[in-house]
Amino acid sequence: MGSTGDDEVYVTVSALEGGQLTLPERLFITDADPEKRATVPSLSFLIQHPSQDRKTTRLVFDLGLKRDLTKYPPAQQAHIANRQPTILHPDCADCLRGGGLDPAKDIDIVILSHVHWDHEGTPEDFSNAQFVVGSGTLHLLANGAGSHYPKAIFNPDLLPRDRTSELPPVSKSATTAADKQTKHEWKPFAGFPATVDFFGDGSVYVVDSPGHLFGHVNLLARIAPQKWVYLGGDCCHDPRILTGEKDVALYDDGHGGLRSVHVDTDVAKETLKRIGPLLKSPTPALEGHNEVEVIVAHDKPWREKNLHRFFPGKL
Ligand SMILES: [Zn+2]
């Protein structure tokens, strides 16, 4: 970790365990085995940023599953019953402690890709952190959204009110004085129409990645002069969708129509079209000879091949 004489700043990224859940393949990819279920991780990540005064700013992206399933609202627990078996340890806090960090003291920022139950984790563990979420997240937590996302599955008090900020809406017309105050301005970068240069030094970008759930965001982090990591959250649940080998599955929505795991399938596919080109080496989306490793949250083979890159290991 460190900056160079060229003023370029790089971050250190480590994978964190966030527990595991069991998903039926047919809900996620086309041409799936109708019976196949897999117990998959919900990956979280620690990003260490070399800030001024030699202080390291530590950011955690996504918190995985809660280790105590009884802390979910009853309606959410009913859904989780269909996602068994789950693995609840190690969770994010366990994994950070295992590498010598105290989640309560040492984590400065938590960014959630979105507030599905298997990403929200246990925010109470991070009592010193500022929480940052995508636009619309707080409204979703308070009100739910439509029949697939009823209010009853969300906890309006999930995030600490005094330590949580929402990124501004992407649409320019919505820019307000309050948005400017946060210094978080959406700008195009790396083939994406809307990104926020989070630390203002080109090391970590929050990427607006709509379609999966309201407020869904990804991170693009620079770990070396020509090496980047793209943390894709739930942009898709199987990297073969990014390569075009598979497509987003559609299934009966219970109301005579079809749905996918994404709140807006067409928008989610537009987002995937922007992420896909990052896989090319060198990626055409960035100037120069840059390589990007794309990691989605539920990628079981990635976890199995990369156990050495979990904290205190690094990418
Ligand atoms: Zn999700």
Tab-separated table of C-alpha atoms and ligand atoms in Angstrom:
chain	number	residue	atom	x	y	z
A	1	MET	CA	0.000	0.000	0.000
A	2	GLY	CA	1.141	3.543	-0.607
A	3	SER	CA	1.318	6.358	-3.068
A	4	THR	CA	4.009	6.997	-5.658
A	5	GLY	CA	5.876	10.073	-6.697
A	6	ASP	CA	3.325	10.435	-9.473
A	7	ASP	CA	0.690	11.270	-6.887
A	8	GLU	CA	-1.161	8.140	-7.797
A	9	VAL	CA	-2.787	6.506	-4.828
A	10	TYR	CA	-3.431	2.793	-4.509
A	11	VAL	CA	-5.407	0.879	-1.955
A	12	THR	CA	-5.045	-2.560	-0.415
A	13	VAL	CA	-8.048	-4.829	-0.908
A	14	SER	CA	-8.655	-7.982	1.159
A	15	ALA	CA	-11.599	-10.339	0.874
A	16	LEU	CA	-13.666	-10.904	4.021
A	17	GLU	CA	-15.929	-13.817	4.826
A	18	GLY	CA	-19.531	-12.701	5.144
A	19	GLY	CA	-21.161	-16.066	5.794
A	20	GLN	CA	-22.845	-18.332	3.242
A	21	LEU	CA	-26.364	-19.094	2.007
A	22	THR	CA	-27.894	-21.661	-0.316
A	23	LEU	CA	-29.302	-20.578	-3.669
A	24	PRO	CA	-31.209	-22.580	-6.297
A	25	GLU	CA	-29.341	-22.186	-9.587
A	26	ARG	CA	-32.530	-21.884	-11.668
A	27	LEU	CA	-33.305	-18.432	-10.207
A	28	PHE	CA	-30.047	-16.975	-11.429
A	29	ILE	CA	-28.830	-18.382	-14.736
A	30	THR	CA	-30.399	-19.634	-17.944
A	31	ASP	CA	-30.208	-23.364	-18.802
A	32	ALA	CA	-29.797	-24.218	-15.140
A	33	ASP	CA	-30.243	-27.644	-13.603
A	34	PRO	CA	-33.746	-27.217	-12.056
A	35	GLU	CA	-32.755	-29.194	-8.954
A	36	LYS	CA	-29.303	-27.794	-8.353
A	37	ARG	CA	-28.694	-25.753	-5.201
A	38	ALA	CA	-25.350	-24.399	-4.110
A	39	THR	CA	-24.130	-22.990	-0.806
A	40	VAL	CA	-22.377	-19.807	-1.831
A	41	PRO	CA	-20.481	-17.041	-0.025
A	42	SER	CA	-21.673	-13.494	0.429
A	43	LEU	CA	-18.295	-11.848	0.010
A	44	SER	CA	-17.327	-8.664	1.766
A	45	PHE	CA	-14.127	-6.679	1.314
A	46	LEU	CA	-11.765	-4.559	3.383
A	47	ILE	CA	-10.200	-1.619	1.564
A	48	GLN	CA	-7.292	0.155	3.238
A	49	HIS	CA	-6.570	3.631	1.959
A	50	PRO	CA	-3.353	5.518	2.777
A	51	SER	CA	-4.723	8.864	3.858
A	52	GLN	CA	-2.727	11.909	4.896
A	53	ASP	CA	-0.708	11.986	8.110
A	54	ARG	CA	0.189	8.336	7.597
A	55	LYS	CA	-3.202	7.350	8.888
A	56	THR	CA	-4.921	4.475	7.147
A	57	THR	CA	-8.607	4.855	6.385
A	58	ARG	CA	-10.361	1.492	6.471
A	59	LEU	CA	-13.490	0.892	4.444
A	60	VAL	CA	-15.583	-2.268	4.449
A	61	PHE	CA	-17.743	-2.990	1.399
A	62	ASP	CA	-20.785	-5.112	2.281
A	63	LEU	CA	-21.309	-6.955	5.560
A	64	GLY	CA	-22.672	-10.335	4.431
A	65	LEU	CA	-25.211	-12.206	6.583
A	66	LYS	CA	-26.169	-11.485	10.166
A	67	ARG	CA	-24.640	-14.155	12.405
A	68	ASP	CA	-27.886	-14.112	14.427
A	69	LEU	CA	-30.763	-14.890	12.070
A	70	THR	CA	-33.348	-14.030	14.759
A	71	LYS	CA	-32.344	-10.369	14.336
A	72	TYR	CA	-34.026	-10.266	10.921
A	73	PRO	CA	-37.697	-9.221	10.748
A	74	PRO	CA	-40.040	-12.275	10.901
A	75	ALA	CA	-41.078	-11.920	7.228
A	76	GLN	CA	-37.411	-11.988	6.226
A	77	GLN	CA	-36.744	-15.020	8.436
A	78	ALA	CA	-39.504	-16.847	6.529
A	79	HIS	CA	-37.629	-16.188	3.273
A	80	ILE	CA	-34.294	-17.192	4.793
A	81	ALA	CA	-35.821	-20.591	5.650
A	82	ASN	CA	-35.691	-21.240	1.870
A	83	ARG	CA	-32.009	-20.354	1.732
A	84	GLN	CA	-30.759	-23.055	4.119
A	85	PRO	CA	-28.254	-24.254	4.858
A	86	THR	CA	-26.560	-21.042	5.885
A	87	ILE	CA	-23.091	-20.650	7.371
A	88	LEU	CA	-22.960	-17.813	9.898
A	89	HIS	CA	-19.332	-17.953	11.057
A	90	PRO	CA	-16.896	-16.567	10.304
A	91	ASP	CA	-18.782	-13.356	9.635
A	92	CYS	CA	-17.239	-10.011	8.731
A	93	ALA	CA	-16.434	-9.093	12.332
A	94	ASP	CA	-14.842	-12.511	13.020
A	95	CYS	CA	-12.727	-12.177	9.900
A	96	LEU	CA	-11.522	-8.660	10.762
A	97	ARG	CA	-10.622	-9.736	14.314
A	98	GLY	CA	-8.774	-12.740	12.909
A	99	GLY	CA	-6.501	-10.303	11.066
A	100	GLY	CA	-5.960	-8.105	14.117
A	101	LEU	CA	-8.562	-5.372	13.546
A	102	ASP	CA	-11.362	-4.392	15.912
A	103	PRO	CA	-14.545	-3.790	13.902
A	104	ALA	CA	-15.804	-1.390	16.589
A	105	LYS	CA	-12.701	0.808	16.550
A	106	ASP	CA	-10.727	0.305	13.378
A	107	ILE	CA	-13.314	0.596	10.606
A	108	ASP	CA	-13.969	4.164	9.460
A	109	ILE	CA	-16.434	3.636	6.616
A	110	VAL	CA	-18.937	0.960	5.621
A	111	ILE	CA	-20.451	1.038	2.142
A	112	LEU	CA	-23.305	-1.385	1.408
A	113	SER	CA	-23.810	-2.438	-2.212
A	114	HIS	CA	-27.511	-2.731	-1.338
A	115	VAL	CA	-29.687	-3.719	1.609
A	116	HIS	CA	-30.730	-7.262	0.767
A	117	TRP	CA	-30.554	-9.393	3.930
A	118	ASP	CA	-27.446	-11.278	2.791
A	119	HIS	CA	-25.418	-8.056	2.395
A	120	GLU	CA	-26.557	-5.910	5.333
A	121	GLY	CA	-24.787	-7.957	8.015
A	122	THR	CA	-24.503	-6.635	11.551
A	123	PRO	CA	-24.022	-2.847	11.354
A	124	GLU	CA	-23.971	-2.603	15.202
A	125	ASP	CA	-20.498	-4.168	15.111
A	126	PHE	CA	-19.130	-1.054	13.405
A	127	SER	CA	-19.808	1.533	16.084
A	128	ASN	CA	-17.155	3.971	14.879
A	129	ALA	CA	-17.977	3.843	11.154
A	130	GLN	CA	-19.796	6.191	8.841
A	131	PHE	CA	-22.243	4.289	6.645
A	132	VAL	CA	-22.658	5.202	2.991
A	133	VAL	CA	-25.445	3.796	0.806
A	134	GLY	CA	-26.808	4.379	-2.677
A	135	SER	CA	-29.635	6.781	-3.369
A	136	GLY	CA	-33.066	5.434	-2.452
A	137	THR	CA	-31.792	2.966	0.140
A	138	LEU	CA	-33.213	4.768	3.176
A	139	HIS	CA	-36.621	5.111	1.507
A	140	LEU	CA	-36.547	1.399	0.709
A	141	LEU	CA	-35.676	0.479	4.313
A	142	ALA	CA	-38.501	2.642	5.631
A	143	ASN	CA	-41.188	1.833	3.075
A	144	GLY	CA	-40.310	-1.288	1.091
A	145	ALA	CA	-41.049	-1.292	-2.642
A	146	GLY	CA	-43.880	-3.199	-4.294
A	147	SER	CA	-45.050	-6.765	-3.783
A	148	HIS	CA	-41.607	-8.390	-4.156
A	149	TYR	CA	-40.052	-6.093	-1.536
A	150	PRO	CA	-42.724	-5.534	1.132
A	151	LYS	CA	-41.991	-3.197	4.012
A	152	ALA	CA	-42.161	-6.168	6.400
A	153	ILE	CA	-38.858	-7.641	5.178
A	154	PHE	CA	-36.865	-4.490	5.959
A	155	ASN	CA	-35.740	-2.968	9.239
A	156	PRO	CA	-36.092	0.840	9.067
A	157	ASP	CA	-33.544	1.115	11.891
A	158	LEU	CA	-30.905	-1.054	10.218
A	159	LEU	CA	-28.443	1.830	9.878
A	160	PRO	CA	-27.491	4.382	12.550
A	161	ARG	CA	-29.305	7.593	11.603
A	162	ASP	CA	-26.560	9.954	12.797
A	163	ARG	CA	-23.776	8.075	11.011
A	164	THR	CA	-25.415	7.252	7.685
A	165	SER	CA	-25.345	9.221	4.470
A	166	GLU	CA	-26.925	8.471	1.132
A	167	LEU	CA	-25.137	9.251	-2.092
A	168	PRO	CA	-27.043	11.857	-4.097
A	169	PRO	CA	-29.398	10.724	-6.867
A	170	VAL	CA	-27.624	10.275	-10.182
A	171	SER	CA	-29.931	12.521	-12.197
A	172	LYS	CA	-28.358	15.960	-12.521
A	173	SER	CA	-31.618	17.809	-12.019
A	174	ALA	CA	-31.757	16.484	-8.496
A	175	THR	CA	-28.491	18.129	-7.440
A	176	THR	CA	-29.105	20.195	-4.330
A	177	ALA	CA	-26.982	22.232	-1.990
A	178	ALA	CA	-26.939	19.250	0.368
A	179	ASP	CA	-25.489	17.026	-2.372
A	180	LYS	CA	-22.686	19.490	-3.010
A	181	GLN	CA	-21.905	19.537	0.670
A	182	THR	CA	-21.140	15.816	0.641
A	183	LYS	CA	-18.507	16.374	-2.099
A	184	HIS	CA	-19.853	13.272	-3.755
A	185	GLU	CA	-20.492	14.212	-7.339
A	186	TRP	CA	-21.354	11.679	-10.052
A	187	LYS	CA	-19.055	11.734	-13.072
A	188	PRO	CA	-18.410	9.322	-15.966
A	189	PHE	CA	-15.401	7.004	-15.584
A	190	ALA	CA	-14.219	3.658	-17.002
A	191	GLY	CA	-17.211	3.336	-19.318
A	192	PHE	CA	-19.736	4.035	-16.558
A	193	PRO	CA	-21.933	7.127	-16.817
A	194	ALA	CA	-21.988	7.767	-13.065
A	195	THR	CA	-19.160	7.204	-10.597
A	196	VAL	CA	-18.034	8.988	-7.449
A	197	ASP	CA	-14.295	9.420	-6.859
A	198	PHE	CA	-14.724	8.508	-3.209
A	199	PHE	CA	-11.447	9.755	-1.728
A	200	GLY	CA	-10.947	12.399	-4.424
A	201	ASP	CA	-7.617	10.859	-5.509
A	202	GLY	CA	-8.629	8.284	-8.128
A	203	SER	CA	-8.073	5.270	-5.873
A	204	VAL	CA	-11.650	4.166	-5.197
A	205	TYR	CA	-14.729	4.866	-7.302
A	206	VAL	CA	-18.280	4.145	-6.215
A	207	VAL	CA	-20.065	3.018	-9.382
A	208	ASP	CA	-23.790	3.549	-9.838
A	209	SER	CA	-24.879	0.076	-10.963
A	210	PRO	CA	-28.670	0.151	-11.138
A	211	GLY	CA	-31.081	-2.692	-11.750
A	212	HIS	CA	-30.589	-5.226	-8.977
A	213	LEU	CA	-32.160	-3.220	-6.145
A	214	PHE	CA	-32.769	0.485	-5.478
A	215	GLY	CA	-29.486	2.129	-4.553
A	216	HIS	CA	-27.271	-0.732	-5.795
A	217	VAL	CA	-23.636	0.416	-6.075
A	218	ASN	CA	-20.335	-1.256	-6.913
A	219	LEU	CA	-16.725	-0.267	-6.191
A	220	LEU	CA	-13.791	0.057	-8.564
A	221	ALA	CA	-10.534	0.144	-6.602
A	222	ARG	CA	-6.980	0.716	-7.840
A	223	ILE	CA	-4.523	-1.655	-6.177
A	224	ALA	CA	-1.400	-1.026	-8.308
A	225	PRO	CA	-0.392	1.227	-11.238
A	226	GLN	CA	-2.211	-0.934	-13.787
A	227	LYS	CA	-4.294	-3.203	-11.595
A	228	TRP	CA	-7.841	-2.647	-10.474
A	229	VAL	CA	-10.485	-4.652	-8.671
A	230	TYR	CA	-14.181	-4.320	-9.496
A	231	LEU	CA	-16.455	-5.372	-6.634
A	232	GLY	CA	-19.713	-6.185	-8.396
A	233	GLY	CA	-22.033	-6.961	-5.472
A	234	ASP	CA	-25.165	-8.539	-6.929
A	235	CYS	CA	-24.853	-7.093	-10.459
A	236	CYS	CA	-25.118	-10.800	-11.268
A	237	HIS	CA	-24.792	-13.978	-9.213
A	238	ASP	CA	-22.653	-15.958	-11.621
A	239	PRO	CA	-19.680	-14.499	-13.526
A	240	ARG	CA	-20.639	-16.556	-16.586
A	241	ILE	CA	-23.356	-13.937	-17.152
A	242	LEU	CA	-20.623	-11.303	-17.552
A	243	THR	CA	-18.793	-13.348	-20.172
A	244	GLY	CA	-22.020	-13.969	-22.108
A	245	GLU	CA	-21.868	-17.724	-21.468
A	246	LYS	CA	-25.147	-17.522	-19.524
A	247	ASP	CA	-27.991	-15.037	-19.306
A	248	VAL	CA	-30.096	-13.659	-16.471
A	249	ALA	CA	-32.773	-16.243	-15.614
A	250	LEU	CA	-36.471	-15.364	-15.752
A	251	TYR	CA	-39.003	-17.228	-13.635
A	252	ASP	CA	-42.687	-17.153	-12.689
A	253	ASP	CA	-43.405	-14.118	-10.521
A	254	GLY	CA	-46.493	-15.710	-8.962
A	255	HIS	CA	-48.736	-13.082	-10.572
A	256	GLY	CA	-48.918	-14.470	-14.101
A	257	GLY	CA	-45.726	-12.773	-15.277
A	258	LEU	CA	-41.993	-13.303	-15.295
A	259	ARG	CA	-39.395	-11.755	-13.062
A	260	SER	CA	-35.704	-12.095	-12.346
A	261	VAL	CA	-33.675	-11.624	-9.171
A	262	HIS	CA	-33.286	-7.995	-10.265
A	263	VAL	CA	-35.872	-5.322	-9.501
A	264	ASP	CA	-35.495	-4.056	-13.096
A	265	THR	CA	-34.113	-6.762	-15.391
A	266	ASP	CA	-33.562	-4.487	-18.412
A	267	VAL	CA	-31.677	-1.907	-16.393
A	268	ALA	CA	-29.646	-4.661	-14.704
A	269	LYS	CA	-28.659	-5.978	-18.141
A	270	GLU	CA	-27.569	-2.468	-19.206
A	271	THR	CA	-25.352	-2.352	-16.126
A	272	LEU	CA	-23.902	-5.791	-16.977
A	273	LYS	CA	-23.066	-4.564	-20.495
A	274	ARG	CA	-20.887	-1.888	-18.946
A	275	ILE	CA	-19.162	-4.239	-16.511
A	276	GLY	CA	-18.485	-6.997	-19.075
A	277	PRO	CA	-15.799	-5.060	-21.022
A	278	LEU	CA	-13.726	-4.730	-17.840
A	279	LEU	CA	-12.910	-8.429	-18.197
A	280	LYS	CA	-10.868	-7.804	-21.351
A	281	SER	CA	-7.120	-7.560	-20.889
A	282	PRO	CA	-6.139	-4.776	-21.267
A	283	THR	CA	-9.531	-3.340	-20.520
A	284	PRO	CA	-10.638	-0.840	-23.175
A	285	ALA	CA	-12.575	1.140	-20.581
A	286	LEU	CA	-9.401	2.538	-18.981
A	287	GLU	CA	-6.577	4.380	-20.701
A	288	GLY	CA	-3.283	2.507	-20.859
A	289	HIS	CA	-2.625	-1.166	-20.175
A	290	ASN	CA	-4.932	-1.766	-17.237
A	291	GLU	CA	-6.282	-5.039	-15.936
A	292	VAL	CA	-9.406	-5.343	-13.846
A	293	GLU	CA	-10.379	-8.319	-11.710
A	294	VAL	CA	-14.166	-8.488	-11.441
A	295	ILE	CA	-15.581	-10.221	-8.347
A	296	VAL	CA	-19.300	-10.718	-7.665
A	297	ALA	CA	-20.517	-11.324	-4.133
A	298	HIS	CA	-21.791	-14.876	-4.507
A	299	ASP	CA	-18.968	-16.358	-6.574
A	300	LYS	CA	-18.290	-19.705	-4.902
A	301	PRO	CA	-15.424	-20.790	-7.222
A	302	TRP	CA	-13.682	-17.443	-6.684
A	303	ARG	CA	-13.773	-17.920	-2.912
A	304	GLU	CA	-12.456	-21.469	-3.145
A	305	LYS	CA	-9.547	-20.472	-5.388
A	306	ASN	CA	-8.653	-17.348	-3.418
A	307	LEU	CA	-8.675	-18.320	0.251
A	308	HIS	CA	-5.149	-16.900	0.588
A	309	ARG	CA	-6.491	-13.467	-0.394
A	310	PHE	CA	-8.830	-13.225	2.593
A	311	PHE	CA	-7.795	-10.836	5.373
A	312	PRO	CA	-5.054	-10.599	6.594
A	313	GLY	CA	-4.128	-11.739	3.076
A	314	LYS	CA	-4.799	-9.374	0.201
A	315	LEU	CA	-5.591	-9.185	-3.483
B	1	ZN	ZN	-29.184	-8.834	-3.671
